[in-house]
mmCIF file of C-alpha atoms in Angstrom:
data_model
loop_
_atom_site.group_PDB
_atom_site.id
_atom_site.type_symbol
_atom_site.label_atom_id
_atom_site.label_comp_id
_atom_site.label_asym_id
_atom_site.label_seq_id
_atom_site.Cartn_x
_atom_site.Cartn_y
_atom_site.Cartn_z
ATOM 1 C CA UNK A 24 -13.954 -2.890 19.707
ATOM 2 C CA UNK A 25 -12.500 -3.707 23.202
ATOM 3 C CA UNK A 26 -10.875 -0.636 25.038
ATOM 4 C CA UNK A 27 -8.210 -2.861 26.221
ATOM 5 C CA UNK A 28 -6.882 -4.205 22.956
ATOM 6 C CA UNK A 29 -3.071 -2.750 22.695
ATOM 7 C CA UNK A 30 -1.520 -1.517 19.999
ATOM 8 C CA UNK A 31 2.408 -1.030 19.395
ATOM 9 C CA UNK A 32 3.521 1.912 17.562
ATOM 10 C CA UNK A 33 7.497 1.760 16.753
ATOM 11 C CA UNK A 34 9.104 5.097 17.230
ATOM 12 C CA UNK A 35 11.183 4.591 13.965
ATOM 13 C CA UNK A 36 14.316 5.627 13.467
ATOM 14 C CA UNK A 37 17.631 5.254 10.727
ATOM 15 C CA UNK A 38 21.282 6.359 10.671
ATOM 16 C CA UNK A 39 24.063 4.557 12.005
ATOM 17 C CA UNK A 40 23.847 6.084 15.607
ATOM 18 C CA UNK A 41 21.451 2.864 16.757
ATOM 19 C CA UNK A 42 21.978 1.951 20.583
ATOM 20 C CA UNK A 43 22.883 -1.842 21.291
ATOM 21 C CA UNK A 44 19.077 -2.378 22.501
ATOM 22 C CA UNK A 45 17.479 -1.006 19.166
ATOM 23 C CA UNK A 46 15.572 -3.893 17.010
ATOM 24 C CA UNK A 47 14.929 -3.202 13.787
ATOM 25 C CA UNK A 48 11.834 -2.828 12.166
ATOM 26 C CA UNK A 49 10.682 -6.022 10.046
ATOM 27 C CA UNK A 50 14.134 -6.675 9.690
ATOM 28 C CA UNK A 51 15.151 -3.546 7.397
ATOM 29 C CA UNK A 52 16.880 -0.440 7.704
ATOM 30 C CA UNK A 53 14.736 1.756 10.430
ATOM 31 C CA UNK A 54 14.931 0.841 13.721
ATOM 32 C CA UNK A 55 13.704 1.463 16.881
ATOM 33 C CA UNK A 56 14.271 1.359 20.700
ATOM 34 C CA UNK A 57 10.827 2.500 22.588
ATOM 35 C CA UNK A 58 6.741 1.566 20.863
ATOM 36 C CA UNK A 59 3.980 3.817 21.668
ATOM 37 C CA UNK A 60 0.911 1.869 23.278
ATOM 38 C CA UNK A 61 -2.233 2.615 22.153
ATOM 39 C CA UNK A 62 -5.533 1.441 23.166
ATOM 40 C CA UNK A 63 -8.889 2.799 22.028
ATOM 41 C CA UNK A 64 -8.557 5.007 25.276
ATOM 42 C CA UNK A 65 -5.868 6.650 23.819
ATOM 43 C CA UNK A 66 -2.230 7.034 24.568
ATOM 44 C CA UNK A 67 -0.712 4.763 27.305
ATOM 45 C CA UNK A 68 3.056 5.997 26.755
ATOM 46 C CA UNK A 69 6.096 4.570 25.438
ATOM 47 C CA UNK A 70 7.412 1.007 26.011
ATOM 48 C CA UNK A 71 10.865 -0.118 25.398
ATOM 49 C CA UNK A 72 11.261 -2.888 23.121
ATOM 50 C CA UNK A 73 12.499 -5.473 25.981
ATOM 51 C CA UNK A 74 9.089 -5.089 27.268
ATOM 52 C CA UNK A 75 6.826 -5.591 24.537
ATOM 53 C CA UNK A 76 4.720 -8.295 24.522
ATOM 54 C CA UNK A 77 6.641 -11.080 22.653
ATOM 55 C CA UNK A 78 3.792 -11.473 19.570
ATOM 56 C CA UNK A 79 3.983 -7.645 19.070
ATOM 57 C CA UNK A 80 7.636 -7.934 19.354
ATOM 58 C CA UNK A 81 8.012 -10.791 16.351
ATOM 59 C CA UNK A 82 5.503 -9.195 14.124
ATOM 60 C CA UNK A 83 7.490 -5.939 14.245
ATOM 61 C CA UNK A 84 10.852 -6.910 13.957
ATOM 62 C CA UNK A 85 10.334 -10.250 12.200
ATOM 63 C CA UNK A 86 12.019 -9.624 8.240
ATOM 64 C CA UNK A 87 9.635 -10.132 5.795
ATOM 65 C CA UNK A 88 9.478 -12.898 3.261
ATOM 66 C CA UNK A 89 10.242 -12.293 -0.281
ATOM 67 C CA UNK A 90 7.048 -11.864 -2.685
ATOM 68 C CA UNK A 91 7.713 -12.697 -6.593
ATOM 69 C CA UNK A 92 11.406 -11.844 -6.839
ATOM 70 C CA UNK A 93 10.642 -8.318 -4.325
ATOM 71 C CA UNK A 94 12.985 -8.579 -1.502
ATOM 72 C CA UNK A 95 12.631 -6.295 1.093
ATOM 73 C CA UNK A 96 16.055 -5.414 2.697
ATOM 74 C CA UNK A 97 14.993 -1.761 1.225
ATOM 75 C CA UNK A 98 12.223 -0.087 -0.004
ATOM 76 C CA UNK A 99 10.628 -0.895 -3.529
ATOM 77 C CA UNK A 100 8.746 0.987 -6.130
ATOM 78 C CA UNK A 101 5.523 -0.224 -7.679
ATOM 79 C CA UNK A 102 5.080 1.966 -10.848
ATOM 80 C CA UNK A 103 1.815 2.582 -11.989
ATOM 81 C CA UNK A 104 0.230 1.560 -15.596
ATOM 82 C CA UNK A 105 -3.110 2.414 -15.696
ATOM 83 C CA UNK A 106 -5.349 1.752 -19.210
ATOM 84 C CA UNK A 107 -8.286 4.202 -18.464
ATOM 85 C CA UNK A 108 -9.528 6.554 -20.036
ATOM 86 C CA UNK A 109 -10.707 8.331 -16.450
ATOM 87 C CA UNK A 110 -7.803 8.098 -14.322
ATOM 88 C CA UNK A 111 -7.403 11.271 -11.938
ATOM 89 C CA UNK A 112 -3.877 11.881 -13.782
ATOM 90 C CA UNK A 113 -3.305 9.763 -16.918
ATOM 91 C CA UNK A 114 -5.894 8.726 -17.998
ATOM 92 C CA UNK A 115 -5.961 7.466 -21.027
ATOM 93 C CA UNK A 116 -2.300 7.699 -22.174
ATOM 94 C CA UNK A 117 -1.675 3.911 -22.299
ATOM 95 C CA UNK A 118 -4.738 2.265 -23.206
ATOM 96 C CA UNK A 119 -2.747 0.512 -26.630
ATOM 97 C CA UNK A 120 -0.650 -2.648 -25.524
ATOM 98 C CA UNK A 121 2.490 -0.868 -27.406
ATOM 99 C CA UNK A 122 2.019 2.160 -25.546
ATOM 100 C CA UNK A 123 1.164 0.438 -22.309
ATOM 101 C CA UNK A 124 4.769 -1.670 -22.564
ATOM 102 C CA UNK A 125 6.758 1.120 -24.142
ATOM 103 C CA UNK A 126 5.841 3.018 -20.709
ATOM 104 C CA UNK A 127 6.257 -0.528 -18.468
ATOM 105 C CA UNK A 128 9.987 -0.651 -20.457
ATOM 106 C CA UNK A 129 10.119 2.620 -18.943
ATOM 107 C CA UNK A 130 9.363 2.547 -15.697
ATOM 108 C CA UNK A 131 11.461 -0.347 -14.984
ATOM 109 C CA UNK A 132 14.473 1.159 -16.688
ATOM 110 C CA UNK A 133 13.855 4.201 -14.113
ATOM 111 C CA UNK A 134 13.868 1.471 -11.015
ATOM 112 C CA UNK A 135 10.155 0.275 -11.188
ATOM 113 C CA UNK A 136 10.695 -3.068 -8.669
ATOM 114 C CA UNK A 137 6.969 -4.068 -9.666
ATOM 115 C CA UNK A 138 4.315 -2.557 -12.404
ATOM 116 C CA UNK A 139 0.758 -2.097 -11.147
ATOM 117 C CA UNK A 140 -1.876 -2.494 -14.025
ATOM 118 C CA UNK A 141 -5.320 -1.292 -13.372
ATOM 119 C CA UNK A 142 -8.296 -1.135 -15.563
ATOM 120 C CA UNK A 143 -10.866 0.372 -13.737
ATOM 121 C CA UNK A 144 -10.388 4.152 -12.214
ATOM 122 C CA UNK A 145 -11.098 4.261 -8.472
ATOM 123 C CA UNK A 146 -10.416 7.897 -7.836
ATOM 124 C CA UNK A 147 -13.302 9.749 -6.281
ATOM 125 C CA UNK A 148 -16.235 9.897 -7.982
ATOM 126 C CA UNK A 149 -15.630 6.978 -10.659
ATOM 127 C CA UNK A 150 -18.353 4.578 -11.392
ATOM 128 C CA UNK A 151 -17.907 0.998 -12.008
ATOM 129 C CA UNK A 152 -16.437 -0.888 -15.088
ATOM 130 C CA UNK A 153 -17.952 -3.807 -16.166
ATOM 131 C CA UNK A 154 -15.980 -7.297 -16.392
ATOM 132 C CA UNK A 155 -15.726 -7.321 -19.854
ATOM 133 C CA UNK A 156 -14.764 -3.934 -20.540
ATOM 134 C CA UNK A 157 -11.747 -4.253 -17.691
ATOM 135 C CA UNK A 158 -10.687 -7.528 -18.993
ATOM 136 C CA UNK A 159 -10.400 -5.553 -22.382
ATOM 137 C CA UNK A 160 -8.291 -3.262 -21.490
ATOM 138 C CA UNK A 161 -6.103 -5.096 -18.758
ATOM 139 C CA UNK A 162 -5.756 -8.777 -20.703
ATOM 140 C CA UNK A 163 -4.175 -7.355 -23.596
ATOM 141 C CA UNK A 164 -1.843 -5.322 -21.643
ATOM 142 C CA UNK A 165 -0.251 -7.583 -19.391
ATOM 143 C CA UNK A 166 0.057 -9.755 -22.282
ATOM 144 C CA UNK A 167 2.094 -7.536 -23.976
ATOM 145 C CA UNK A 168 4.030 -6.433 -21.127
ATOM 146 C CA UNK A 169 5.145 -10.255 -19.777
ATOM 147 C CA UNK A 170 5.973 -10.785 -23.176
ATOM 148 C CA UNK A 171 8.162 -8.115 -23.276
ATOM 149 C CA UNK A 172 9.418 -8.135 -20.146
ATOM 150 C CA UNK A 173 10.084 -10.150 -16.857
ATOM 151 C CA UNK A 174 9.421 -6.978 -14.356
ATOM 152 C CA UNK A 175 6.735 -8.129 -12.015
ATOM 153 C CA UNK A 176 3.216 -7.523 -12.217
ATOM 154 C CA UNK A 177 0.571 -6.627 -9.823
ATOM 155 C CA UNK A 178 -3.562 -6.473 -11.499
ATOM 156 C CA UNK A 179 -5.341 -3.566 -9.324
ATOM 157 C CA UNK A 180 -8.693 -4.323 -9.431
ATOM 158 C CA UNK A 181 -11.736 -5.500 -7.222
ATOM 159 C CA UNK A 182 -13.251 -8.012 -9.517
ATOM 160 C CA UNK A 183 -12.512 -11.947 -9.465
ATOM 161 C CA UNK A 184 -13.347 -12.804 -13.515
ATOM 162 C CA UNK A 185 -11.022 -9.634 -13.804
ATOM 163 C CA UNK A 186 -7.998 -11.269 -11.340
ATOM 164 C CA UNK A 187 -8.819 -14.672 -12.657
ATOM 165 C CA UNK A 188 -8.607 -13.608 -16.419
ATOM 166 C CA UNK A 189 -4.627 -11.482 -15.178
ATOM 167 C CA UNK A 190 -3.062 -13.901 -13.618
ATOM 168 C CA UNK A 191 -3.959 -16.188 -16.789
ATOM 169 C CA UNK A 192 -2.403 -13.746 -19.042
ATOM 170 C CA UNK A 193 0.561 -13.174 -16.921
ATOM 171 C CA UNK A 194 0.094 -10.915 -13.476
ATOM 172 C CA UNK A 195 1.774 -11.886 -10.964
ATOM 173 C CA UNK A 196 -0.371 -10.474 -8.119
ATOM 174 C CA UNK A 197 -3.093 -9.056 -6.614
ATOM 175 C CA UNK A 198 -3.880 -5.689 -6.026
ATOM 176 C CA UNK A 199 -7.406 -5.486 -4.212
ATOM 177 C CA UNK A 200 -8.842 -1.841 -3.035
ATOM 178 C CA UNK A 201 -11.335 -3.272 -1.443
ATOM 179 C CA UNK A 202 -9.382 -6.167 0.397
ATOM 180 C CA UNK A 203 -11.866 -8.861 -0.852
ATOM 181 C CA UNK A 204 -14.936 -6.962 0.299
ATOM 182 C CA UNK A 205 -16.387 -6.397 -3.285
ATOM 183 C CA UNK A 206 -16.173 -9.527 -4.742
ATOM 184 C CA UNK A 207 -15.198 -12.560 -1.891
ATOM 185 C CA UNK A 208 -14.366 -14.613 -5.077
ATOM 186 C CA UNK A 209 -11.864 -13.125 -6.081
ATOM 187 C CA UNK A 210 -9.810 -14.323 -2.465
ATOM 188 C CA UNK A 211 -11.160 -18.170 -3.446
ATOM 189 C CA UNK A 212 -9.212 -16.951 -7.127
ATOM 190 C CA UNK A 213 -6.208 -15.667 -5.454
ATOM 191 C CA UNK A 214 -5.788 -18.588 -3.106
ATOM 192 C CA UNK A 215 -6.355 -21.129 -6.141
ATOM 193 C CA UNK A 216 -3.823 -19.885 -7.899
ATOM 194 C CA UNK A 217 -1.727 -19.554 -4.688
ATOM 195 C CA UNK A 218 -1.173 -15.724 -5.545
ATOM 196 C CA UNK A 219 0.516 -12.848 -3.556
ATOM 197 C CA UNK A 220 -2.231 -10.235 -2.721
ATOM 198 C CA UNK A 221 -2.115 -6.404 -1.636
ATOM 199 C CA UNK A 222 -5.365 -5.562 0.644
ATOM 200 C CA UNK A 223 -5.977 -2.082 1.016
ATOM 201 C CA UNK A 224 -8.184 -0.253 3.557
ATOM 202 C CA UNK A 225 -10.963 1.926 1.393
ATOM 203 C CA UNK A 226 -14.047 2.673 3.412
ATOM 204 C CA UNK A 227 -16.994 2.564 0.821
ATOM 205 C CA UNK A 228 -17.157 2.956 -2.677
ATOM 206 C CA UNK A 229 -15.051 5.426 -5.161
ATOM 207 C CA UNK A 230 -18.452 6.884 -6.609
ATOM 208 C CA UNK A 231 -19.376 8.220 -3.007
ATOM 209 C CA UNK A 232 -16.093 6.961 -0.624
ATOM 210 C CA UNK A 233 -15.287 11.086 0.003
ATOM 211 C CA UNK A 234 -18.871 12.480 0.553
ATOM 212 C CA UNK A 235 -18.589 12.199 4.250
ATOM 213 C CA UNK A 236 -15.708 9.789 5.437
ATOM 214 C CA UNK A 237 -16.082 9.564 9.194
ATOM 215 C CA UNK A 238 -14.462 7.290 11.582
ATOM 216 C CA UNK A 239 -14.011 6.536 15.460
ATOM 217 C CA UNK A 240 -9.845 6.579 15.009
ATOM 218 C CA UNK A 241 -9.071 6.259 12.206
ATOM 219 C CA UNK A 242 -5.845 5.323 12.920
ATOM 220 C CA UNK A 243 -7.116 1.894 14.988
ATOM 221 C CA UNK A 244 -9.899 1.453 12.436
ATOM 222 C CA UNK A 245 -8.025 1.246 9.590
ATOM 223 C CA UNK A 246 -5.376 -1.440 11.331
ATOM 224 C CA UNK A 247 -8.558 -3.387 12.842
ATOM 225 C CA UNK A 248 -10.103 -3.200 9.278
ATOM 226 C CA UNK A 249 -6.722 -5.046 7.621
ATOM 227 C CA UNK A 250 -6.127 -7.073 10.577
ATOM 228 C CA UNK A 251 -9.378 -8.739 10.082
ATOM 229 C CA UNK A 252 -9.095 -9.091 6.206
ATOM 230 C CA UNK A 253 -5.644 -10.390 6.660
ATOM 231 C CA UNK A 254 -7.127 -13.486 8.868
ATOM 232 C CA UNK A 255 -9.646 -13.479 6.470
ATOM 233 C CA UNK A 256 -6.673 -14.295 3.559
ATOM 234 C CA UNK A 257 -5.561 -16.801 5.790
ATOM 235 C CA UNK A 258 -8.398 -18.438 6.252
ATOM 236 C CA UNK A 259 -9.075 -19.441 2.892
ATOM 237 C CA UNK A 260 -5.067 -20.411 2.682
ATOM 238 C CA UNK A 261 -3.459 -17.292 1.783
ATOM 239 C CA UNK A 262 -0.213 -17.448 3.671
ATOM 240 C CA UNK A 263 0.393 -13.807 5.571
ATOM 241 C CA UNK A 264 4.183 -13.925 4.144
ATOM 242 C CA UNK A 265 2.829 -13.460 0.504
ATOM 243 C CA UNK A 266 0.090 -10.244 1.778
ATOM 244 C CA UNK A 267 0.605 -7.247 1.931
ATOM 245 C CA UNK A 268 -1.211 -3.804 3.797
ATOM 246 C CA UNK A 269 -1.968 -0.686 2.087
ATOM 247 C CA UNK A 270 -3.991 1.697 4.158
ATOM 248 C CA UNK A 271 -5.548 3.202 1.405
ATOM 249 C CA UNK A 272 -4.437 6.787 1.534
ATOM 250 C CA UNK A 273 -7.521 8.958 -0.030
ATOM 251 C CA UNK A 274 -9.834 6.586 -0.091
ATOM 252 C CA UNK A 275 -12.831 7.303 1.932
ATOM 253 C CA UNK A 276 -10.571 9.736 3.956
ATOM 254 C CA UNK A 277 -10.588 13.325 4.826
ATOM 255 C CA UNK A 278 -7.114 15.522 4.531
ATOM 256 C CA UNK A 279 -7.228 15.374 8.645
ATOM 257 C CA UNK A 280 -7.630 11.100 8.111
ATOM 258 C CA UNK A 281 -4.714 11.087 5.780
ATOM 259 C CA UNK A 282 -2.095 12.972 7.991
ATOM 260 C CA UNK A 283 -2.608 11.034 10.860
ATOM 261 C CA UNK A 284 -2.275 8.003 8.441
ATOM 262 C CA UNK A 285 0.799 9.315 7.681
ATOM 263 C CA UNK A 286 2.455 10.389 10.704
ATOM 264 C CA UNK A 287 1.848 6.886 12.595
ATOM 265 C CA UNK A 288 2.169 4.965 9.752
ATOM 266 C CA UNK A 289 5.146 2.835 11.287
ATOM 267 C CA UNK A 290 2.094 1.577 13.282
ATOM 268 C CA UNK A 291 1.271 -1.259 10.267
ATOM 269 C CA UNK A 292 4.080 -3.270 10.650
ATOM 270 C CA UNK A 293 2.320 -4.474 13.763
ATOM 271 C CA UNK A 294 0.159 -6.433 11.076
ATOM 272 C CA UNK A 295 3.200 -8.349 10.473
ATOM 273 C CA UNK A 296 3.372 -8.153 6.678
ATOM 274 C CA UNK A 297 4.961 -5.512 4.267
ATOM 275 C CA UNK A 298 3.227 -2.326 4.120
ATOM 276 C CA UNK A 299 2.628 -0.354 0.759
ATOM 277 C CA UNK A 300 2.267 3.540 0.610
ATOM 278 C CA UNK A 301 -0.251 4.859 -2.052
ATOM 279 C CA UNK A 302 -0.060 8.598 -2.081
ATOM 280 C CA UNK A 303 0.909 9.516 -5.540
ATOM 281 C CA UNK A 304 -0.432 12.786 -6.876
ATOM 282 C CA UNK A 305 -3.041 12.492 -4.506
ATOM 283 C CA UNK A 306 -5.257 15.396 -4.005
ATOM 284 C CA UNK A 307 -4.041 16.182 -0.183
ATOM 285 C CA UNK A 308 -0.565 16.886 -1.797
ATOM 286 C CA UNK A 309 -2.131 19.535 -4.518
ATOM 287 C CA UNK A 310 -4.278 21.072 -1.550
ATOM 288 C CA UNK A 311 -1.010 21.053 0.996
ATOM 289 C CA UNK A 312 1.564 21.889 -1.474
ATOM 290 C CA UNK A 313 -0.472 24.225 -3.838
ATOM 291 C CA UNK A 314 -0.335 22.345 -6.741
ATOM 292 C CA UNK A 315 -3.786 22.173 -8.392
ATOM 293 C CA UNK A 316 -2.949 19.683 -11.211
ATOM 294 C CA UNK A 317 -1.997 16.184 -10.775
ATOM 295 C CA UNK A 318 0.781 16.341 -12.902
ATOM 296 C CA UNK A 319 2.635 19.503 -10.546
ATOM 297 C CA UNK A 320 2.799 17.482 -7.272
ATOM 298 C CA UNK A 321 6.055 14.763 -8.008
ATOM 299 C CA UNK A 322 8.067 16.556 -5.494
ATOM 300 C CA UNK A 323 5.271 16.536 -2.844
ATOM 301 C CA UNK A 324 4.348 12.833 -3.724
ATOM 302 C CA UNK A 325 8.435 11.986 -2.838
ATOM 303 C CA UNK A 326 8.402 14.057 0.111
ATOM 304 C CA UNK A 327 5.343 11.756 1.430
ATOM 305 C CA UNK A 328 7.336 8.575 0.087
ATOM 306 C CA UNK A 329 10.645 9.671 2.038
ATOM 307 C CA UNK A 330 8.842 10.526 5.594
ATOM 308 C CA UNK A 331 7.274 7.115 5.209
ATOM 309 C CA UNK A 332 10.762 5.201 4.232
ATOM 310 C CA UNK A 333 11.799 6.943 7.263
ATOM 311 C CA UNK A 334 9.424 4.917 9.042
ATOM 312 C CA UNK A 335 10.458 1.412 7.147
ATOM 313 C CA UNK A 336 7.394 1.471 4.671
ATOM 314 C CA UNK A 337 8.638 -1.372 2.114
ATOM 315 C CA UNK A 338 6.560 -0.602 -1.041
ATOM 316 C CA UNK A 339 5.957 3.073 -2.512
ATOM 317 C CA UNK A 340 2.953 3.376 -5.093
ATOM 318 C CA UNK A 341 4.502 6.149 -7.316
ATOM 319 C CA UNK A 342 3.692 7.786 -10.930
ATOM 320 C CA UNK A 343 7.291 9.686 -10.927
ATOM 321 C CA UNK A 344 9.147 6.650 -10.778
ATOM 322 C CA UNK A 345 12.492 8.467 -11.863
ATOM 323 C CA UNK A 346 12.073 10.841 -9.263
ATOM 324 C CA UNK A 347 11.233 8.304 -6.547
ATOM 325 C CA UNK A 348 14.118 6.369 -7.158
ATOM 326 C CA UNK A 349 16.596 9.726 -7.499
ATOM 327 C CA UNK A 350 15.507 10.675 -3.908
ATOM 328 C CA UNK A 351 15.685 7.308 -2.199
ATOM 329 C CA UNK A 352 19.143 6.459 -3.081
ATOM 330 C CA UNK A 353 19.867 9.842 -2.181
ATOM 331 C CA UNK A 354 17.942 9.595 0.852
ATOM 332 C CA UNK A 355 19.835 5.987 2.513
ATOM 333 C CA UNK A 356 23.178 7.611 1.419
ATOM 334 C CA UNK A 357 22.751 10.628 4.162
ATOM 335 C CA UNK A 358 20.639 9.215 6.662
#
């Protein structure tokens, strides 16, 4: 990668103390007056925002286009559904349709924006799922849930007979881990059925992704890495206002990795599309905040949401919908 590519990091910001010069970010509610520029050499200092360049400039501040009915003049929640029997923290507790939209009726009720179905565990360690035996447990499922409901729904998985066979039944998007690098198909499927698609950074696969995780920056790797499946989208005629980035927090990534994730995360909206956090109950908020089992870390999972509001992330991943919710309203009324 060239040394002198430049990258724009917004020093975010909210309150109601914003200078006459501050732009905000992707045209919601942080904002920002000065960018740090990075290049591959490191730090090159801060640059106020009348002297960005004028691409990095629109793809920062630009607002971002609705997806499905998710608007994002504020944060969202995407609440997740998962119908395995594996997953690192429910596992199992929604495999039955009626369960599955008892706890979708739930989670919207709470202030679930969009549900995220998956059918196939991707935590560390998991091996793969066959087609059949995800469309099993997924088809059903959404089924169920867009018959009982009109709450939008996203189909986490990698596999294009899997996305093809969702969308059919009723998903409303696409939620790839692998950001079309397992299965290329499943982009042709996506753009066919001119779906909205969420391509997340995940650097090799769940059964081995945390053995030794290892990059140059992982900072600039993980933006090059979207950047280029983004184009990639587009190529095939995804339009980049229906995309959106996840940097794929825990996968492939040491605890180092995701902190300085975290910390620059503002650095996405560079990408110019909206940017979804997935840190729920991960296992750098047991090993930070002492909290062994997944099911102890809700209050460390919306202390990782809020810092990244803070920096105008538009979609938060969350299991603790409830809580999520509680703390974000809370949140924009004192900041």
């Amino acid at each position: 990668m060239s040394a002198e590519k430049s990258y724009y990091r917004p020093l975010a910001q909210m309150g109601a103390a914003r200078p006459e010069d501050a732009l905000f970010i992707a045209g919601g509610w942080s904002w920002f007056t000065h960018a740090e520029h990075l290049t591959r050499d490191g730090s090159q200092g801060f640059v106020h925002v009348a002297d960005l360049p004028e691409d990095a400039r629109a793809r920062l501040t630009a607002p971002r286009a609705d997806i499905v009915s998710l608007n994002f003049d504020a944060p969202k929640i995407m609440g997740i559904l998962n119908v395995t029997p594996d997953s690192f923290s429910d596992g199992g507790r929604f495999n039955a349709p009626e369960a599955a939209l008892a706890w979708t009726q739930a989670l919207a009720a709470e202030g679930a924006d969009i549900i995220d179905i998956g059918g196939e565990s991707t935590r560390p360690g998991a091996t793969y799922v066959p087609v059949v035996e995800e469309c099993a447990r997924t088809v059903p499922v959404i089924e169920a849930v867009r018959a009982g409901s009109d709450v939008p729904i996203s189909i986490d998985t990698r596999k294009a007979q899997v996305g093809a066979a969702a969308l059919k039944a009723g998903a409303d998007v696409i939620n790839d881990v692998a950001a079309f690098t397992f299965e290329p198909e499943l982009a042709q499927v996506t753009a066919a059925a001119g779906a909205p698609v969420c391509l997340m950074h995940a650097q090799g696969d769940p059964t081995t992704m945390q053995d030794n995780p290892q990059y140059e920056n992982v900072l600039l790797d993980v933006y090059d890495f979207l950047e280029e499946r983004i184009a990639f989208a587009e190529s095939l005629g995804i339009s980049r206002d229906q995309i959106i980035a996840d940097p794929g927090i825990g996968f492939g990534k040491t605890l180092d990795h995701n902190l300085a994730l975290l910390q620059n995360i503002s650095l996405f909206h560079g990408l110019g599309v909206p940017v979804l956090l997935g840190a729920s109950r991960k296992k750098f908020i047991g090993t930070l905040g002492n909290a062994p089992q997944a099911e102890d870390r809700a209050v460390g999972s919306v202390a990782v949401a809020l810092a990244a509001i803070a920096q105008g992330i538009q979609i938060i991943r969350a299991h603790d919908v409830a809580e999520t919710r509680q703390a974000m309203v809370l949140f924009a009324a004192t900041s």
